[in-house]
Amino acid sequence: MEKSDVAAKYFSPRVSDRERAAFEAGIAIGMAIHQFSGIPIRFEEEARLLEKVIEYAILSQPFKSEARVRISIDIPKDYNPYKYSTLRSRNMDISVVVRYGKAYVKARLRYVPELDYSLAYIEDIGEVDEKEAK
Amino acid sequence: MEKSDVAAKYFSPRVSDRERAAFEAGIAIGMAIHQFSGIPIRFEEEARLLEKVIEYAILSQPFKSEARVRISIDIPKDYNPYKYSTLRSRNMDISVVVRYGKAYVKARLRYVPELDYSLAYIEDIGEVDEKEAK
Amino acid sequence: MEKSDVAAKYFSPRVSDRERAAFEAGIAIGMAIHQFSGIPIRFEEEARLLEKVIEYAILSQPFKSEARVRISIDIPKDYNPYKYSTLRSRNMDISVVVRYGKAYVKARLRYVPELDYSLAYIEDIGEVDEKEAK
Amino acid sequence: MEKSDVAAKYFSPRVSDRERAAFEAGIAIGMAIHQFSGIPIRFEEEARLLEKVIEYAILSQPFKSEARVRISIDIPKDYNPYKYSTLRSRNMDISVVVRYGKAYVKARLRYVPELDYSLAYIEDIGEVDEKEAK
């Protein structure tokens, strides 16, 4: 358990640090998809700044220790008022690391062509000591 | 592991069913907050219908087996064009149950006055057999 | 000008009732698209309730007097955890009527195949007396 | 009318350039509020980048020629996992200029204490020649 965590008492005592970290990682990805999908994008610079904003937004919430966001989106070259892109989950590749107590989780959101789905999944999970010992 | 889960291979083999269920519960709550916050509300009936819509939206995503949403929001009694409410996370009380393989998680989002924060937490976690045996 | 409008003094005196009504109609459509796009949908009943919620949300904001929303979205018949729909602007057909002072505007959002774009446009605009006289 | 506007034929012929510009300005402000409200903010730099992202998002949509966004938000100084800010409409000060055909509209969104409301209003409207002649 994380000593400094004033909210720990609200959680079931059966929740392990790894389970808590997995929960927090899920929140981060649910937030990122549903907060940012729908943004109109016509400028490359906009996409680059938005990557940083999403990273900061993830890191603003509890126990997120690392975030990396890449946006891949086609931006029309020719100007037409009605031709621009709209950010969707399939345009986002998000990696987030949560650390809670002794545990860490590395989670990912990316479009998986085989599933035709933007899949949120856990790439790695374990104890921090173990990871730092690598 | 959930046999029917075509996406299981993308997850680290170290992820337990309980950890996966915790991750999915986190996604549900992150989605609910960031998708629905901001809706203008002037009608009681609107709030009631919105509870059901949020429940359906949660159940639309993978492995969510139960959802219950209550919205508590003050709606101005007197008509004034510029006086209406806006849904915020603190107005939402959400319970969601995820079942994955042998595990279940019961998660909650509710405003906790002590923290002045809408806390997402895990109320219960365990193995399904165990729960059904209760 | 709308006598009861306590915010009228913030607007340029050059703004006509029709221009104000057009402005308010634009806000309604911008709100509807960007608030509701992204909702996961797996249930027909969810889509029907959501139509009503969007109508109520539009009517919650200033000077909107009528709203009608239709959602057309394909919902997968077979159950697969990773197959569900996500509401996009192209799934929405929205009609909104704004009345302000002596003016009315009837605005629409719908997907226009010719443009491959969800176009927000003004179907009708005029003075209320004139309309009621029809 | 804007000659290059392939969507003009969908609008009622009764719509003036000024009315169209007012409509487009409303869409921009409705989009900005409902797309960006809810973003978690813990970092000053995040707020600064977000201002630029919102400006770009506004300029991505049809006929918006200028956008300026300022975010005023209190960011907690001491670190506490559960203390961060969430962007709301009252934190945004948005100016947008739409030009359509011969008309322009300058619209604004800002929190008005007297109304306790984030008011969207038209600061100026007119014909472009006139403005350029100033």
XYZ file of C-alpha atoms in Angstrom:
536
model
C 0.000 0.000 0.000
C 1.050 3.529 -0.669
C 1.580 5.179 2.707
C 0.818 8.646 1.508
C -2.478 7.596 -0.064
C -5.277 9.270 1.877
C -7.860 7.478 -0.265
C -6.531 3.966 0.371
C -9.088 3.333 3.094
C -11.915 3.561 0.565
C -10.558 0.587 -1.351
C -11.309 -3.002 -0.365
C -8.393 -4.357 1.729
C -8.279 -7.247 -0.719
C -6.962 -4.977 -3.486
C -3.266 -5.564 -4.182
C -0.879 -2.836 -5.305
C -0.779 -4.424 -8.755
C -4.570 -4.463 -8.985
C -4.723 -0.848 -7.902
C -2.105 0.121 -10.477
C -4.038 -1.731 -13.202
C -7.208 0.141 -12.186
C -5.442 3.518 -12.361
C -3.996 2.678 -15.775
C -7.479 1.855 -17.047
C -8.786 5.208 -15.833
C -5.980 7.009 -17.673
C -6.798 5.356 -20.972
C -10.565 5.738 -20.613
C -10.001 9.426 -19.875
C -7.664 9.984 -22.811
C -9.961 8.388 -25.389
C -13.188 10.008 -24.253
C -11.793 13.446 -23.422
C -9.854 14.017 -26.618
C -11.701 12.132 -29.366
C -13.562 14.566 -31.574
C -10.989 17.371 -31.758
C -10.913 18.945 -35.249
C -7.376 18.788 -36.689
C -6.117 20.593 -39.779
C -2.545 21.421 -38.729
C 0.504 19.208 -38.154
C 1.648 21.500 -35.350
C -1.743 21.050 -33.696
C -1.275 17.269 -33.615
C 2.190 17.642 -32.103
C 1.010 20.024 -29.356
C -1.975 17.817 -28.672
C 0.329 14.855 -28.009
C 1.970 16.875 -25.243
C -1.356 18.068 -23.835
C -2.648 14.489 -23.594
C 0.580 13.425 -21.874
C 0.194 16.233 -19.335
C -3.476 15.416 -18.793
C -2.589 11.784 -18.021
C 0.170 12.839 -15.632
C -2.244 15.214 -13.874
C -4.247 12.329 -12.454
C -3.195 10.170 -9.476
C -0.187 7.818 -9.616
C 0.586 8.168 -13.315
C 4.368 8.359 -13.561
C 5.038 8.302 -17.312
C 3.015 9.038 -20.429
C 3.891 9.010 -24.113
C 1.381 9.864 -26.820
C 1.727 9.665 -30.595
C -0.976 10.835 -32.972
C -1.063 9.491 -36.521
C -3.650 11.263 -38.575
C -4.022 12.166 -42.228
C -4.311 15.874 -42.740
C -5.674 16.944 -46.125
C -3.064 18.815 -48.152
C -5.400 20.971 -50.236
C -7.488 23.603 -48.567
C -11.213 22.947 -48.534
C -13.262 24.390 -45.682
C -15.061 21.078 -45.161
C -12.030 18.800 -45.343
C -10.221 18.367 -42.070
C -9.607 15.479 -39.738
C -11.219 14.590 -36.436
C -9.232 12.832 -33.735
C -10.440 9.306 -33.041
C -9.100 6.629 -30.740
C -7.600 4.823 -33.719
C -5.311 7.799 -34.309
C -3.812 7.583 -30.825
C -0.928 5.444 -29.607
C -0.672 5.911 -25.849
C 1.737 4.384 -23.360
C 1.234 5.050 -19.680
C 3.140 3.850 -16.637
C 1.443 3.763 -13.247
C 3.375 3.224 -10.050
C 1.518 2.458 -6.873
C 3.193 1.210 -3.706
C 5.473 -1.609 -4.762
C 3.770 -2.231 -8.100
C 3.974 -0.855 -11.603
C 1.840 -1.296 -14.684
C 2.723 -0.355 -18.236
C -0.431 0.026 -20.296
C -0.988 0.808 -23.932
C -3.713 1.988 -26.232
C -3.247 1.404 -29.923
C -5.271 0.460 -32.953
C -4.938 -3.264 -33.648
C -5.783 -3.993 -37.294
C -6.475 -7.689 -36.633
C -9.285 -6.713 -34.257
C -10.246 -3.510 -36.098
C -10.308 -2.054 -32.605
C -8.365 0.438 -30.525
C -7.258 -1.966 -27.840
C -6.281 -0.939 -24.324
C -4.004 -3.581 -22.867
C -1.360 -4.205 -20.216
C 2.093 -4.647 -21.693
C 3.838 -5.277 -18.392
C 3.031 -5.551 -14.707
C 5.156 -6.365 -11.702
C 6.905 -5.142 -8.616
C 9.021 -2.019 -8.776
C 12.131 -3.532 -7.136
C 12.123 -6.226 -9.697
C 11.911 -3.718 -12.492
C 14.636 -1.512 -11.087
C 16.828 -4.567 -10.652
C 16.675 -5.287 -14.394
C -7.968 -16.263 -18.744
C -11.161 -15.785 -20.684
C -11.148 -18.430 -23.391
C -13.232 -16.435 -25.803
C -10.995 -13.364 -25.517
C -9.361 -12.821 -28.885
C -7.360 -9.928 -27.461
C -5.836 -11.871 -24.559
C -2.637 -12.500 -26.469
C -1.856 -8.792 -26.503
C -1.714 -8.686 -22.704
C 1.386 -9.629 -20.753
C 1.079 -13.272 -19.599
C 1.807 -11.996 -16.106
C -1.590 -10.264 -15.934
C -4.036 -12.130 -13.667
C -7.780 -12.226 -14.245
C -8.246 -9.943 -11.242
C -5.754 -7.424 -12.630
C -7.430 -7.521 -16.008
C -10.828 -6.974 -14.400
C -9.458 -4.029 -12.391
C -8.051 -2.525 -15.605
C -11.388 -2.863 -17.399
C -13.227 -1.283 -14.468
C -10.873 1.681 -14.581
C -11.546 2.170 -18.295
C -15.303 2.186 -17.628
C -15.042 4.919 -15.034
C -12.583 7.033 -17.014
C -14.939 6.785 -19.992
C -18.042 7.712 -18.001
C -16.516 10.813 -16.419
C -14.874 12.217 -19.507
C -17.588 11.343 -22.008
C -20.540 12.703 -20.072
C -19.214 15.614 -17.996
C -20.322 18.896 -19.498
C -23.870 17.982 -20.532
C -26.288 20.892 -19.962
C -29.171 19.792 -17.707
C -32.366 21.726 -17.042
C -34.880 18.862 -16.790
C -35.377 16.149 -14.150
C -36.446 13.717 -16.856
C -33.194 14.440 -18.695
C -31.165 13.399 -15.649
C -33.150 10.177 -15.318
C -32.712 9.237 -18.981
C -29.053 10.131 -18.816
C -28.525 7.662 -15.967
C -29.776 4.914 -18.244
C -27.694 6.096 -21.189
C -24.526 6.048 -19.087
C -25.376 2.546 -17.836
C -25.841 1.357 -21.413
C -22.613 3.051 -22.525
C -20.682 1.252 -19.767
C -22.254 -2.090 -20.674
C -21.373 -1.521 -24.336
C -17.664 -1.910 -23.627
C -15.872 -5.238 -23.053
C -16.525 -7.408 -19.978
C -18.753 -4.998 -18.086
C -21.545 -7.086 -16.603
C -23.451 -4.628 -14.401
C -23.764 -0.851 -14.224
C -25.810 1.422 -12.014
C -25.701 5.216 -12.310
C -27.331 7.842 -10.138
C -27.150 11.561 -10.913
C -27.686 14.087 -8.141
C -27.837 17.581 -9.501
C -29.586 20.778 -8.512
C -31.881 22.015 -11.225
C -32.952 25.651 -10.883
C -36.682 25.949 -10.246
C -37.241 29.382 -11.792
C -36.788 29.861 -15.487
C -33.822 31.998 -16.478
C -32.169 31.335 -19.841
C -28.709 31.443 -18.268
C -29.430 29.290 -15.230
C -29.104 25.590 -15.823
C -26.816 22.895 -14.546
C -23.860 21.197 -16.153
C -23.067 17.582 -15.361
C -19.810 17.151 -13.480
C -18.153 14.061 -12.043
C -19.261 15.104 -8.567
C -22.884 14.691 -9.645
C -22.366 11.055 -10.614
C -22.539 7.960 -8.440
C -21.490 5.007 -10.569
C -21.205 1.326 -9.686
C -19.792 -1.064 -12.245
C -19.136 -4.780 -12.083
C -16.593 -6.368 -14.399
C -16.296 -10.113 -14.796
C -13.290 -11.542 -16.555
C -12.412 -15.225 -16.534
C -12.610 -16.329 -12.912
C -12.420 -12.825 -11.445
C -14.809 -10.020 -10.660
C -14.313 -6.414 -9.630
C -16.914 -4.073 -8.231
C -15.818 -0.481 -8.739
C -17.378 2.789 -7.741
C -17.163 6.456 -8.574
C -18.592 8.900 -6.091
C -17.847 12.298 -4.667
C -16.048 11.954 -1.326
C -16.500 15.142 0.724
C -13.482 14.391 2.948
C -11.231 14.478 -0.117
C -13.278 17.049 -2.032
C -12.749 14.670 -4.921
C -14.762 12.323 -7.096
C -12.965 9.154 -6.163
C -12.863 6.040 -8.314
C -12.211 3.031 -6.123
C -12.569 -0.734 -5.917
C -15.236 -1.808 -3.458
C -14.718 -5.518 -3.918
C -12.518 -7.898 -5.881
C -12.274 -11.660 -5.906
C -12.966 -14.901 -7.695
C -16.396 -15.518 -9.142
C -16.905 -18.965 -7.565
C -16.234 -17.509 -4.198
C -18.753 -14.769 -4.796
C -21.410 -17.114 -6.099
C -20.834 -19.382 -3.112
C -21.735 -16.569 -0.730
C -34.237 42.492 -28.833
C -35.533 40.142 -26.201
C -36.694 42.314 -23.277
C -36.058 39.662 -20.674
C -32.498 39.054 -21.847
C -30.163 40.210 -19.082
C -27.156 39.405 -21.272
C -28.253 41.510 -24.237
C -26.085 44.433 -23.163
C -22.944 42.357 -23.729
C -23.756 41.975 -27.421
C -22.843 44.594 -29.987
C -25.893 46.830 -30.629
C -25.394 46.054 -34.287
C -26.494 42.447 -33.794
C -29.999 41.814 -35.150
C -32.418 39.304 -33.641
C -31.891 37.041 -36.632
C -28.110 37.177 -36.222
C -28.432 36.424 -32.531
C -30.719 33.485 -33.259
C -28.254 32.151 -35.859
C -25.445 32.428 -33.299
C -27.446 30.511 -30.678
C -28.308 27.802 -33.203
C -24.627 27.380 -34.005
C -23.798 26.960 -30.320
C -26.457 24.246 -30.008
C -25.029 22.228 -32.865
C -21.402 22.673 -31.810
C -22.399 21.516 -28.320
C -24.318 18.473 -29.542
C -21.540 17.190 -31.789
C -18.664 17.682 -29.383
C -20.462 16.653 -26.200
C -21.957 13.410 -27.457
C -19.571 12.067 -30.114
C -17.622 9.142 -28.733
C -20.369 7.410 -26.742
C -20.086 3.600 -26.984
C -23.345 2.121 -28.303
C -24.293 -1.548 -28.344
C -28.039 -1.335 -27.652
C -30.936 -0.058 -29.754
C -32.672 1.202 -26.626
C -29.529 3.177 -25.761
C -29.673 4.995 -29.091
C -33.354 5.841 -28.575
C -32.776 7.215 -25.053
C -29.752 9.126 -26.230
C -31.854 10.920 -28.849
C -34.039 12.236 -26.044
C -31.074 13.182 -23.861
C -29.528 15.210 -26.692
C -32.867 16.940 -27.296
C -33.099 17.846 -23.612
C -29.480 19.034 -23.547
C -30.149 21.359 -26.491
C -33.312 22.698 -24.866
C -31.391 23.317 -21.628
C -29.377 26.109 -23.195
C -30.650 29.638 -23.837
C -33.394 30.386 -26.397
C -33.676 26.925 -27.931
C -37.372 26.291 -28.423
C -37.482 22.988 -30.304
C -35.085 20.084 -30.819
C -35.423 16.813 -32.674
C -32.615 14.246 -32.818
C -32.415 11.017 -34.791
C -29.498 8.610 -34.467
C -28.776 6.154 -37.279
C -26.087 3.733 -36.303
C -25.264 0.140 -37.146
C -25.232 -2.059 -34.099
C -23.488 -5.420 -34.528
C -25.940 -8.310 -34.230
C -23.507 -10.955 -32.964
C -21.924 -10.565 -29.576
C -18.202 -9.901 -29.585
C -16.704 -7.914 -26.719
C -14.728 -5.722 -29.121
C -17.491 -5.046 -31.634
C -19.711 -2.146 -30.741
C -20.410 1.219 -32.276
C -19.220 4.673 -31.299
C -21.424 7.693 -31.870
C -20.032 10.083 -34.460
C -21.440 13.278 -35.924
C -22.342 11.391 -39.108
C -24.784 9.266 -37.108
C -26.736 12.295 -35.918
C -29.571 14.112 -37.625
C -30.397 17.160 -35.535
C -33.005 19.868 -36.062
C -33.101 22.803 -33.711
C -35.308 25.867 -33.625
C -34.126 29.007 -31.870
C -36.453 31.895 -31.155
C -35.002 35.203 -30.077
C -37.005 38.409 -29.940
C -38.852 38.660 -33.237
C -36.650 36.173 -35.064
C -36.461 32.431 -35.519
C -33.861 30.132 -37.021
C -34.301 26.520 -37.963
C -30.927 24.802 -38.132
C -29.933 21.297 -39.049
C -27.003 18.962 -38.705
C -26.860 15.971 -40.987
C -24.367 13.954 -42.911
C -24.255 15.089 -46.528
C -22.832 12.306 -48.737
C -21.944 14.699 -51.562
C -19.591 16.564 -49.212
C -18.662 13.507 -47.119
C -19.242 15.871 -44.212
C -21.675 16.352 -41.354
C -22.939 19.747 -42.381
C -24.497 22.228 -39.997
C -26.724 24.584 -41.944
C -29.656 26.962 -41.660
C -32.818 25.587 -43.240
C -34.957 28.609 -42.516
C -34.658 32.041 -40.935
C -37.134 34.856 -40.551
C -39.411 36.826 -38.319
C -41.752 35.001 -35.983
C -44.904 36.906 -36.980
C -44.314 35.995 -40.539
C -43.922 32.349 -39.632
C -46.992 32.292 -37.457
C -48.928 33.966 -40.234
C -48.191 31.088 -42.596
C -22.292 34.599 -50.609
C -18.922 32.927 -50.610
C -18.285 31.795 -54.176
C -16.067 28.931 -53.205
C -18.583 27.529 -50.728
C -19.771 24.181 -52.065
C -22.193 23.868 -49.146
C -23.933 27.212 -49.723
C -26.780 25.568 -51.625
C -27.867 23.697 -48.500
C -28.554 26.960 -46.686
C -31.809 28.845 -47.054
C -31.369 31.615 -49.672
C -32.695 33.996 -47.022
C -29.514 33.621 -44.954
C -27.290 36.709 -45.177
C -23.504 36.574 -44.987
C -23.681 38.133 -41.529
C -26.155 35.531 -40.338
C -24.009 32.754 -41.728
C -20.935 34.189 -40.023
C -22.823 34.422 -36.703
C -23.889 30.781 -37.087
C -20.307 29.654 -37.723
C -19.058 31.639 -34.722
C -21.624 29.899 -32.519
C -20.461 26.488 -33.723
C -16.864 27.382 -32.846
C -17.724 28.335 -29.291
C -20.047 25.370 -28.726
C -17.281 23.089 -29.971
C -14.589 24.655 -27.793
C -16.589 24.434 -24.561
C -17.888 20.925 -25.009
C -14.766 19.395 -26.533
C -12.253 20.690 -24.016
C -14.102 21.005 -20.699
C -13.092 18.229 -18.362
C -9.359 18.070 -19.139
C -7.307 17.388 -15.984
C -4.705 20.130 -15.480
C -1.811 20.078 -13.017
C 0.870 21.879 -15.031
C 1.224 25.509 -16.115
C 2.869 24.412 -19.341
C -0.129 22.161 -20.028
C -2.483 25.151 -19.822
C -0.285 27.157 -22.198
C -0.106 24.356 -24.790
C -3.821 23.742 -24.457
C -4.533 27.372 -25.362
C -2.724 26.807 -28.654
C -4.467 23.469 -29.287
C -7.889 25.075 -28.811
C -6.919 27.908 -31.165
C -5.853 25.382 -33.806
C -9.019 23.325 -33.296
C -11.163 26.420 -33.879
C -9.192 27.361 -36.987
C -9.589 23.811 -38.319
C -13.307 24.292 -38.875
C -14.861 26.221 -41.774
C -14.477 30.011 -42.151
C -12.777 30.707 -38.834
C -10.061 33.243 -39.583
C -8.701 34.161 -36.140
C -8.750 32.543 -32.705
C -7.246 33.570 -29.384
C -7.638 31.496 -26.231
C -6.582 32.302 -22.677
C -6.960 29.829 -19.834
C -7.059 31.103 -16.253
C -7.014 28.257 -13.811
C -5.701 27.757 -10.286
C -3.157 24.989 -10.136
C -2.460 23.630 -6.641
C 1.106 24.372 -5.549
C 1.595 21.442 -3.174
C 1.622 17.928 -4.534
C -1.338 15.779 -3.567
C -2.436 13.005 -5.931
C -6.078 14.032 -5.609
C -5.602 17.784 -5.990
C -5.546 19.003 -9.538
C -7.744 21.218 -11.629
C -10.273 20.362 -14.297
C -10.863 22.711 -17.204
C -14.297 24.282 -17.183
C -15.883 26.855 -19.460
C -15.391 29.493 -16.779
C -11.615 29.076 -17.129
C -11.674 29.911 -20.838
C -11.560 33.299 -22.512
C -12.026 32.762 -26.227
C -12.116 35.256 -29.082
C -12.924 34.043 -32.556
C -13.266 35.884 -35.830
C -15.304 34.399 -38.648
C -15.222 35.793 -42.148
C -17.800 34.689 -44.646
C -18.350 36.391 -47.982
C -18.542 40.092 -47.254
C -19.262 39.703 -43.539
C -17.276 39.251 -40.375
C -18.235 38.388 -36.813
C -16.091 38.733 -33.738
C -17.405 36.479 -30.997
C -16.295 35.925 -27.441
C -16.709 33.432 -24.655
C -15.874 34.551 -21.151
C -17.109 34.135 -17.636
C -19.321 37.066 -16.654
C -19.471 37.378 -12.853
C -22.688 39.424 -12.917
C -24.471 36.509 -14.593
C -22.390 33.769 -12.921
C -22.293 32.335 -16.419
C -19.791 31.727 -19.185
C -21.428 33.894 -21.790
C -20.944 33.474 -25.518
C -21.646 36.773 -27.227
C -20.995 38.787 -30.384
C -18.636 41.678 -29.807
C -18.760 42.998 -33.336
C -20.417 42.233 -36.641
C -20.317 43.968 -39.981
C -19.080 44.005 -43.522
C -15.436 43.314 -44.218
C -14.825 46.363 -46.439
C -16.076 48.572 -43.723
C -13.758 46.956 -41.223
C -10.757 47.150 -43.512
C -11.527 50.795 -44.163
C -11.166 51.613 -40.482
